[in-house]
Amino acid sequence: MSHHYQSILASIRTEVLPLQHDGAVANYIPELMTVPPERFGMHLRTVDGHDFAVGDSDEPFSIQSISKVFALALVVSLVGEKIFKRVGVEPSGSSFNSLVQLEYERGIPRNPLINAGAMVVCDVLIGQLKRPKQELLAFVRQLAQNKRIGFNERVAASEKEFGFRNIALANFLKSFGNIQHDVSDVLDLYFHMCSIEMSCRDLATAFLLFANHGTRPGSTDAVLTKSQTKRLNAVMQTCGFYDEAGEFSFTVGLPGKSGVGGGIVALHPHRYAVATWSPRLNAKGNSVMGMKALELLTTKLGSSIF
Ligand code: GLN
């Protein structure tokens, strides 16, 4: 099977290229607009360690909300599933930074992959770790097997400067008692994790953890239990694309996560993890070319998780 992947990726690239001018680069974080918009990269890595790639797959980009999955995995590895007392597991059906829903639901975010939910996860990490930013980064580097992965301080600062809505969300959570530490510390961790830069290769490598029962292929140390891994995959499946989670399940059929930097990572349990990057987004904040590329992948392979 494996040897088909490279030709499938090459034909996907040709087929998505006509979409390269569709959509718009995220502009509410000004620093993200400095990226050349006509980029496309894709990297697929199998659980048995074979790599297939096309385009700008080795170029690091801002992973943004994809980082929420790493923060969640780290928090679950530290405190287990009791995190889900403070954040739900239901799809939001709303935008990733909705304030209204949080008011209705008395400060318990719908799920850990919307902004408010990720801030609660950051709050727990601050309580658990001595140096939360550095330890989260070390966790990501370990999963991706790449020590060069780092924060982009300019992106973190830009997000802080223009993060009026996120600052509102964090204060709102605090007013409901669902943030225990300083709001500014929680936001600092949140903005930094969103600013992490990784390539499609790094992301596909890191997400193999979720395709391989919670253990990095080649390692004997489990990061997550099998049950925790299944649950995180379920959360990605139902909540990974905000109000487009249904569409991603419908057209792609894999658990995954998107970010406003234009990255998408998805995985087929026991088989592979795959990452795409293209900065132009659709109205829901998901990469236009990435969504199409992944739809084509599962169509051409004739298999999704369904
Ligand atoms: N840092 C972005 C924000 O908080 C992440 C959003 C995203 O990637 N969906 O708004």
Short mmCIF file of C-alpha atoms and ligand atoms in Angstrom, two decimals:
data_model
loop_
_atom_site.label_atom_id
_atom_site.label_comp_id
_atom_site.label_asym_id
_atom_site.label_seq_id
_atom_site.Cartn_x
_atom_site.Cartn_y
_atom_site.Cartn_z
CA MET A 1 0.00 0.00 0.00
CA SER A 2 2.70 2.43 1.17
CA HIS A 3 4.29 2.95 -2.22
CA HIS A 4 1.04 4.45 -3.57
CA TYR A 5 1.21 7.35 -1.15
CA GLN A 6 3.82 9.39 -3.01
CA SER A 7 1.96 9.34 -6.32
CA ILE A 8 -1.32 10.09 -4.54
CA LEU A 9 0.24 13.13 -2.83
CA ALA A 10 1.67 14.35 -6.15
CA SER A 11 -1.71 14.14 -7.86
CA ILE A 12 -3.40 15.86 -4.90
CA ARG A 13 -0.98 18.76 -5.23
CA THR A 14 -1.84 19.16 -8.91
CA GLU A 15 -5.55 19.02 -8.16
CA VAL A 16 -5.54 21.61 -5.33
CA LEU A 17 -3.25 24.09 -7.10
CA PRO A 18 -6.15 25.86 -8.88
CA LEU A 19 -7.48 26.80 -5.40
CA GLN A 20 -4.35 28.73 -4.42
CA HIS A 21 -6.03 32.13 -4.71
CA ASP A 22 -9.22 31.14 -2.88
CA GLY A 23 -9.81 32.27 0.69
CA ALA A 24 -7.92 34.82 2.78
CA VAL A 25 -4.97 34.79 5.17
CA ALA A 26 -6.02 35.43 8.79
CA ASN A 27 -5.70 39.16 9.42
CA TYR A 28 -6.84 39.54 13.02
CA ILE A 29 -3.32 38.57 14.09
CA PRO A 30 -1.34 41.08 11.95
CA GLU A 31 1.93 39.14 12.15
CA LEU A 32 0.32 36.14 10.41
CA MET A 33 -0.18 38.30 7.31
CA THR A 34 3.58 38.41 6.69
CA VAL A 35 3.46 34.84 5.32
CA PRO A 36 3.42 34.38 1.51
CA PRO A 37 -0.15 33.16 0.89
CA GLU A 38 0.43 30.91 -2.14
CA ARG A 39 2.05 28.09 -0.27
CA PHE A 40 1.10 24.44 -0.15
CA GLY A 41 2.82 21.60 1.64
CA MET A 42 1.75 18.12 2.64
CA HIS A 43 3.55 15.41 4.59
CA LEU A 44 2.27 11.92 5.40
CA ARG A 45 4.11 9.65 7.80
CA THR A 46 3.06 6.06 8.41
CA VAL A 47 3.17 4.41 11.84
CA ASP A 48 5.91 2.15 10.50
CA GLY A 49 8.06 5.20 9.71
CA HIS A 50 7.70 5.88 5.99
CA ASP A 51 7.59 9.50 4.85
CA PHE A 52 5.88 10.96 1.81
CA ALA A 53 5.83 14.66 1.06
CA VAL A 54 5.08 17.32 -1.57
CA GLY A 55 5.50 21.09 -1.80
CA ASP A 56 6.50 23.31 1.11
CA SER A 57 6.31 20.47 3.62
CA ASP A 58 9.55 21.31 5.44
CA GLU A 59 8.79 24.99 5.97
CA PRO A 60 7.87 25.92 9.56
CA PHE A 61 4.65 27.91 10.01
CA SER A 62 2.54 29.14 12.91
CA ILE A 63 0.61 26.12 14.21
CA GLN A 64 -1.91 28.29 16.11
CA SER A 65 -4.85 26.19 17.36
CA ILE A 66 -3.18 22.89 16.50
CA SER A 67 -1.20 23.55 19.69
CA LYS A 68 -4.40 23.02 21.68
CA VAL A 69 -4.11 19.28 21.00
CA PHE A 70 -0.57 19.19 22.41
CA ALA A 71 -1.65 21.13 25.51
CA LEU A 72 -4.59 18.79 26.00
CA ALA A 73 -2.43 15.68 25.58
CA LEU A 74 0.07 17.03 28.12
CA VAL A 75 -2.65 17.91 30.63
CA VAL A 76 -4.31 14.49 30.26
CA SER A 77 -0.93 12.81 30.74
CA LEU A 78 -0.48 14.81 33.97
CA VAL A 79 -3.92 14.87 35.60
CA GLY A 80 -5.92 12.30 33.63
CA GLU A 81 -9.50 12.80 32.66
CA LYS A 82 -10.47 14.98 35.57
CA ILE A 83 -9.72 17.93 33.25
CA PHE A 84 -13.12 17.15 31.74
CA LYS A 85 -14.84 18.39 34.89
CA ARG A 86 -13.77 21.92 33.93
CA VAL A 87 -14.20 21.67 30.17
CA GLY A 88 -16.75 19.68 28.15
CA VAL A 89 -16.47 17.32 25.18
CA GLU A 90 -19.33 18.57 23.01
CA PRO A 91 -18.87 20.18 19.60
CA SER A 92 -19.43 23.91 19.89
CA GLY A 93 -21.21 24.58 16.61
CA SER A 94 -19.92 28.14 17.11
CA SER A 95 -16.83 30.03 16.10
CA PHE A 96 -13.64 29.20 18.00
CA ASN A 97 -13.73 32.46 19.95
CA SER A 98 -17.42 32.79 20.76
CA LEU A 99 -18.26 34.70 23.93
CA VAL A 100 -22.02 34.11 23.90
CA GLN A 101 -21.79 30.36 24.45
CA LEU A 102 -19.56 30.79 27.45
CA GLU A 103 -22.12 33.05 29.09
CA TYR A 104 -24.94 30.55 28.50
CA GLU A 105 -22.89 27.71 29.87
CA ARG A 106 -21.72 29.48 32.99
CA GLY A 107 -18.01 29.49 32.18
CA ILE A 108 -17.60 25.79 31.31
CA PRO A 109 -16.23 25.80 27.74
CA ARG A 110 -17.89 23.33 25.39
CA ASN A 111 -14.63 21.56 24.59
CA PRO A 112 -10.84 21.93 24.97
CA LEU A 113 -10.25 22.83 21.30
CA ILE A 114 -12.09 26.16 21.27
CA ASN A 115 -10.14 29.11 22.65
CA ALA A 116 -11.89 29.24 26.03
CA GLY A 117 -11.37 25.48 26.57
CA ALA A 118 -7.68 25.74 25.70
CA MET A 119 -7.31 28.57 28.22
CA VAL A 120 -8.69 26.32 30.97
CA VAL A 121 -6.18 23.66 29.90
CA CYS A 122 -3.41 26.32 30.14
CA ASP A 123 -4.61 27.22 33.63
CA VAL A 124 -4.25 23.59 34.74
CA LEU A 125 -0.80 23.33 33.13
CA ILE A 126 0.34 26.40 35.07
CA GLY A 127 -0.71 24.64 38.28
CA GLN A 128 1.09 21.44 37.34
CA LEU A 129 4.38 22.64 35.84
CA LYS A 130 7.24 24.74 37.20
CA ARG A 131 8.08 26.26 33.79
CA PRO A 132 4.91 25.71 31.74
CA LYS A 133 6.03 27.37 28.48
CA GLN A 134 9.37 25.58 28.39
CA GLU A 135 7.90 22.23 29.44
CA LEU A 136 5.10 22.38 26.85
CA LEU A 137 7.69 23.22 24.19
CA ALA A 138 9.89 20.33 25.34
CA PHE A 139 6.88 17.99 25.09
CA VAL A 140 6.19 19.11 21.50
CA ARG A 141 9.88 18.81 20.54
CA GLN A 142 9.96 15.30 21.94
CA LEU A 143 6.83 14.21 20.04
CA ALA A 144 8.12 15.73 16.80
CA GLN A 145 11.72 14.59 17.43
CA ASN A 146 12.96 18.05 16.51
CA LYS A 147 14.86 20.23 19.00
CA ARG A 148 14.74 23.28 16.71
CA ILE A 149 11.00 23.81 17.18
CA GLY A 150 10.37 27.09 19.00
CA PHE A 151 8.00 29.94 19.75
CA ASN A 152 7.74 32.90 17.40
CA GLU A 153 7.94 35.81 19.83
CA ARG A 154 6.74 38.30 17.19
CA VAL A 155 3.55 36.29 16.61
CA ALA A 156 2.98 35.88 20.37
CA ALA A 157 3.43 39.64 20.88
CA SER A 158 1.15 40.47 17.93
CA GLU A 159 -1.54 38.22 19.35
CA LYS A 160 -1.22 39.79 22.76
CA GLU A 161 -1.42 43.30 21.32
CA PHE A 162 -4.52 42.59 19.22
CA GLY A 163 -6.04 39.79 21.31
CA PHE A 164 -8.98 41.80 22.62
CA ARG A 165 -11.43 38.94 22.24
CA ASN A 166 -9.13 36.33 23.80
CA ILE A 167 -8.41 38.69 26.68
CA ALA A 168 -12.19 39.07 27.13
CA LEU A 169 -12.66 35.28 27.09
CA ALA A 170 -9.97 34.76 29.73
CA ASN A 171 -11.47 37.41 32.01
CA PHE A 172 -14.90 35.92 31.48
CA LEU A 173 -13.63 32.48 32.53
CA LYS A 174 -12.03 34.03 35.58
CA SER A 175 -15.33 35.68 36.55
CA PHE A 176 -16.94 32.21 36.59
CA GLY A 177 -14.10 30.83 38.71
CA ASN A 178 -12.87 28.53 35.94
CA ILE A 179 -9.41 30.13 35.87
CA GLN A 180 -7.40 29.84 39.04
CA HIS A 181 -4.16 31.59 38.13
CA ASP A 182 -3.50 35.13 36.91
CA VAL A 183 -5.32 35.87 33.69
CA SER A 184 -2.13 37.39 32.25
CA ASP A 185 -0.14 34.21 32.96
CA VAL A 186 -2.81 32.06 31.32
CA LEU A 187 -2.87 34.31 28.24
CA ASP A 188 0.92 34.37 28.06
CA LEU A 189 1.02 30.57 27.89
CA TYR A 190 -1.91 30.48 25.46
CA PHE A 191 -0.42 33.07 23.06
CA HIS A 192 2.98 31.39 23.18
CA MET A 193 1.67 27.93 22.46
CA CYS A 194 -0.30 29.31 19.48
CA SER A 195 2.93 30.91 18.19
CA ILE A 196 4.86 27.60 18.02
CA GLU A 197 6.28 27.06 14.54
CA MET A 198 6.42 23.61 13.00
CA SER A 199 6.54 22.14 9.50
CA CYS A 200 4.14 19.59 8.02
CA ARG A 201 6.86 16.98 8.64
CA ASP A 202 7.08 17.94 12.33
CA LEU A 203 3.30 17.85 12.75
CA ALA A 204 2.82 14.50 11.02
CA THR A 205 5.61 13.03 13.16
CA ALA A 206 4.15 14.44 16.39
CA PHE A 207 0.58 13.32 15.65
CA LEU A 208 1.68 9.71 15.17
CA LEU A 209 1.29 9.53 18.96
CA PHE A 210 -2.47 9.62 18.41
CA ALA A 211 -2.32 7.09 15.57
CA ASN A 212 -0.28 4.70 17.70
CA HIS A 213 -2.25 4.18 20.96
CA GLY A 214 -0.56 7.01 22.84
CA THR A 215 3.02 5.77 22.39
CA ARG A 216 5.46 7.37 19.97
CA PRO A 217 6.39 4.80 17.30
CA GLY A 218 9.78 3.39 18.19
CA SER A 219 9.43 4.24 21.87
CA THR A 220 8.32 1.97 24.69
CA ASP A 221 7.13 4.74 27.01
CA ALA A 222 3.41 5.41 26.76
CA VAL A 223 2.55 9.12 26.93
CA LEU A 224 -1.19 8.43 27.04
CA THR A 225 -3.15 5.25 27.75
CA LYS A 226 -5.02 3.58 24.90
CA SER A 227 -8.29 4.78 26.33
CA GLN A 228 -7.07 8.37 26.70
CA THR A 229 -5.82 8.30 23.10
CA LYS A 230 -9.18 7.08 21.79
CA ARG A 231 -10.88 9.84 23.70
CA LEU A 232 -8.58 12.57 22.42
CA ASN A 233 -9.17 11.30 18.88
CA ALA A 234 -12.92 11.47 19.55
CA VAL A 235 -12.59 15.07 20.73
CA MET A 236 -10.60 15.94 17.58
CA GLN A 237 -13.20 14.22 15.42
CA THR A 238 -16.13 16.10 16.92
CA CYS A 239 -14.51 19.43 17.86
CA GLY A 240 -11.29 19.85 15.86
CA PHE A 241 -12.76 22.17 13.22
CA TYR A 242 -15.14 24.31 15.31
CA ASP A 243 -18.33 24.95 13.37
CA GLU A 244 -16.93 23.00 10.43
CA ALA A 245 -16.36 19.77 12.37
CA GLY A 246 -19.34 18.14 10.68
CA GLU A 247 -18.04 19.14 7.25
CA PHE A 248 -14.56 17.73 7.97
CA SER A 249 -16.07 14.44 9.18
CA PHE A 250 -18.34 14.39 6.16
CA THR A 251 -15.72 15.10 3.49
CA VAL A 252 -12.49 13.76 5.07
CA GLY A 253 -13.57 11.31 7.77
CA LEU A 254 -10.53 11.46 10.04
CA PRO A 255 -9.87 12.96 13.48
CA GLY A 256 -7.82 16.13 13.09
CA LYS A 257 -7.16 19.72 14.04
CA SER A 258 -6.81 22.98 12.15
CA GLY A 259 -5.19 26.31 12.96
CA VAL A 260 -5.56 29.84 11.57
CA GLY A 261 -1.92 29.71 10.42
CA GLY A 262 -3.27 27.46 7.64
CA GLY A 263 -2.16 24.11 9.02
CA ILE A 264 -4.30 21.00 9.34
CA VAL A 265 -3.22 17.68 10.85
CA ALA A 266 -5.27 14.51 10.65
CA LEU A 267 -4.64 10.89 11.45
CA HIS A 268 -5.83 7.43 10.56
CA PRO A 269 -5.49 5.28 13.71
CA HIS A 270 -2.92 2.47 13.28
CA ARG A 271 -1.94 3.76 9.83
CA TYR A 272 -0.64 7.31 9.41
CA ALA A 273 -0.66 10.96 10.39
CA VAL A 274 -0.80 13.63 7.70
CA ALA A 275 -0.30 17.38 7.80
CA THR A 276 -1.10 20.05 5.23
CA TRP A 277 -0.25 23.74 5.15
CA SER A 278 -1.65 26.53 3.03
CA PRO A 279 -2.31 29.95 4.58
CA ARG A 280 -5.52 31.03 2.82
CA LEU A 281 -8.55 30.21 4.98
CA ASN A 282 -12.24 29.77 4.34
CA ALA A 283 -14.91 31.70 6.28
CA LYS A 284 -14.74 29.22 9.19
CA GLY A 285 -11.01 29.71 9.65
CA ASN A 286 -9.85 26.46 8.03
CA SER A 287 -7.32 26.19 5.17
CA VAL A 288 -9.04 26.01 1.78
CA MET A 289 -6.36 23.91 0.05
CA GLY A 290 -5.78 21.78 3.15
CA MET A 291 -9.41 20.81 3.48
CA LYS A 292 -9.54 19.85 -0.20
CA ALA A 293 -6.22 17.98 -0.09
CA LEU A 294 -7.36 15.82 2.81
CA GLU A 295 -10.71 15.14 1.20
CA LEU A 296 -8.86 13.97 -1.90
CA LEU A 297 -6.49 11.83 0.21
CA THR A 298 -9.19 9.76 1.89
CA THR A 299 -11.13 9.55 -1.37
CA LYS A 300 -8.13 8.32 -3.35
CA LEU A 301 -7.10 5.89 -0.61
CA GLY A 302 -10.68 4.69 -0.39
CA SER A 303 -10.58 4.66 3.39
CA SER A 304 -11.43 6.91 6.28
CA ILE A 305 -12.28 5.83 9.81
CA PHE A 306 -15.89 5.29 8.79
N1 GLN B 1 -4.27 32.06 18.35
C1 GLN B 1 -5.53 32.00 17.66
C2 GLN B 1 -6.59 32.66 18.50
O1 GLN B 1 -6.55 32.52 19.67
C3 GLN B 1 -5.86 30.56 17.42
C4 GLN B 1 -7.15 30.42 16.69
C5 GLN B 1 -7.15 29.27 15.72
O2 GLN B 1 -6.12 28.82 15.23
N2 GLN B 1 -8.33 28.84 15.38
O3 GLN B 1 -7.47 33.32 18.02
#
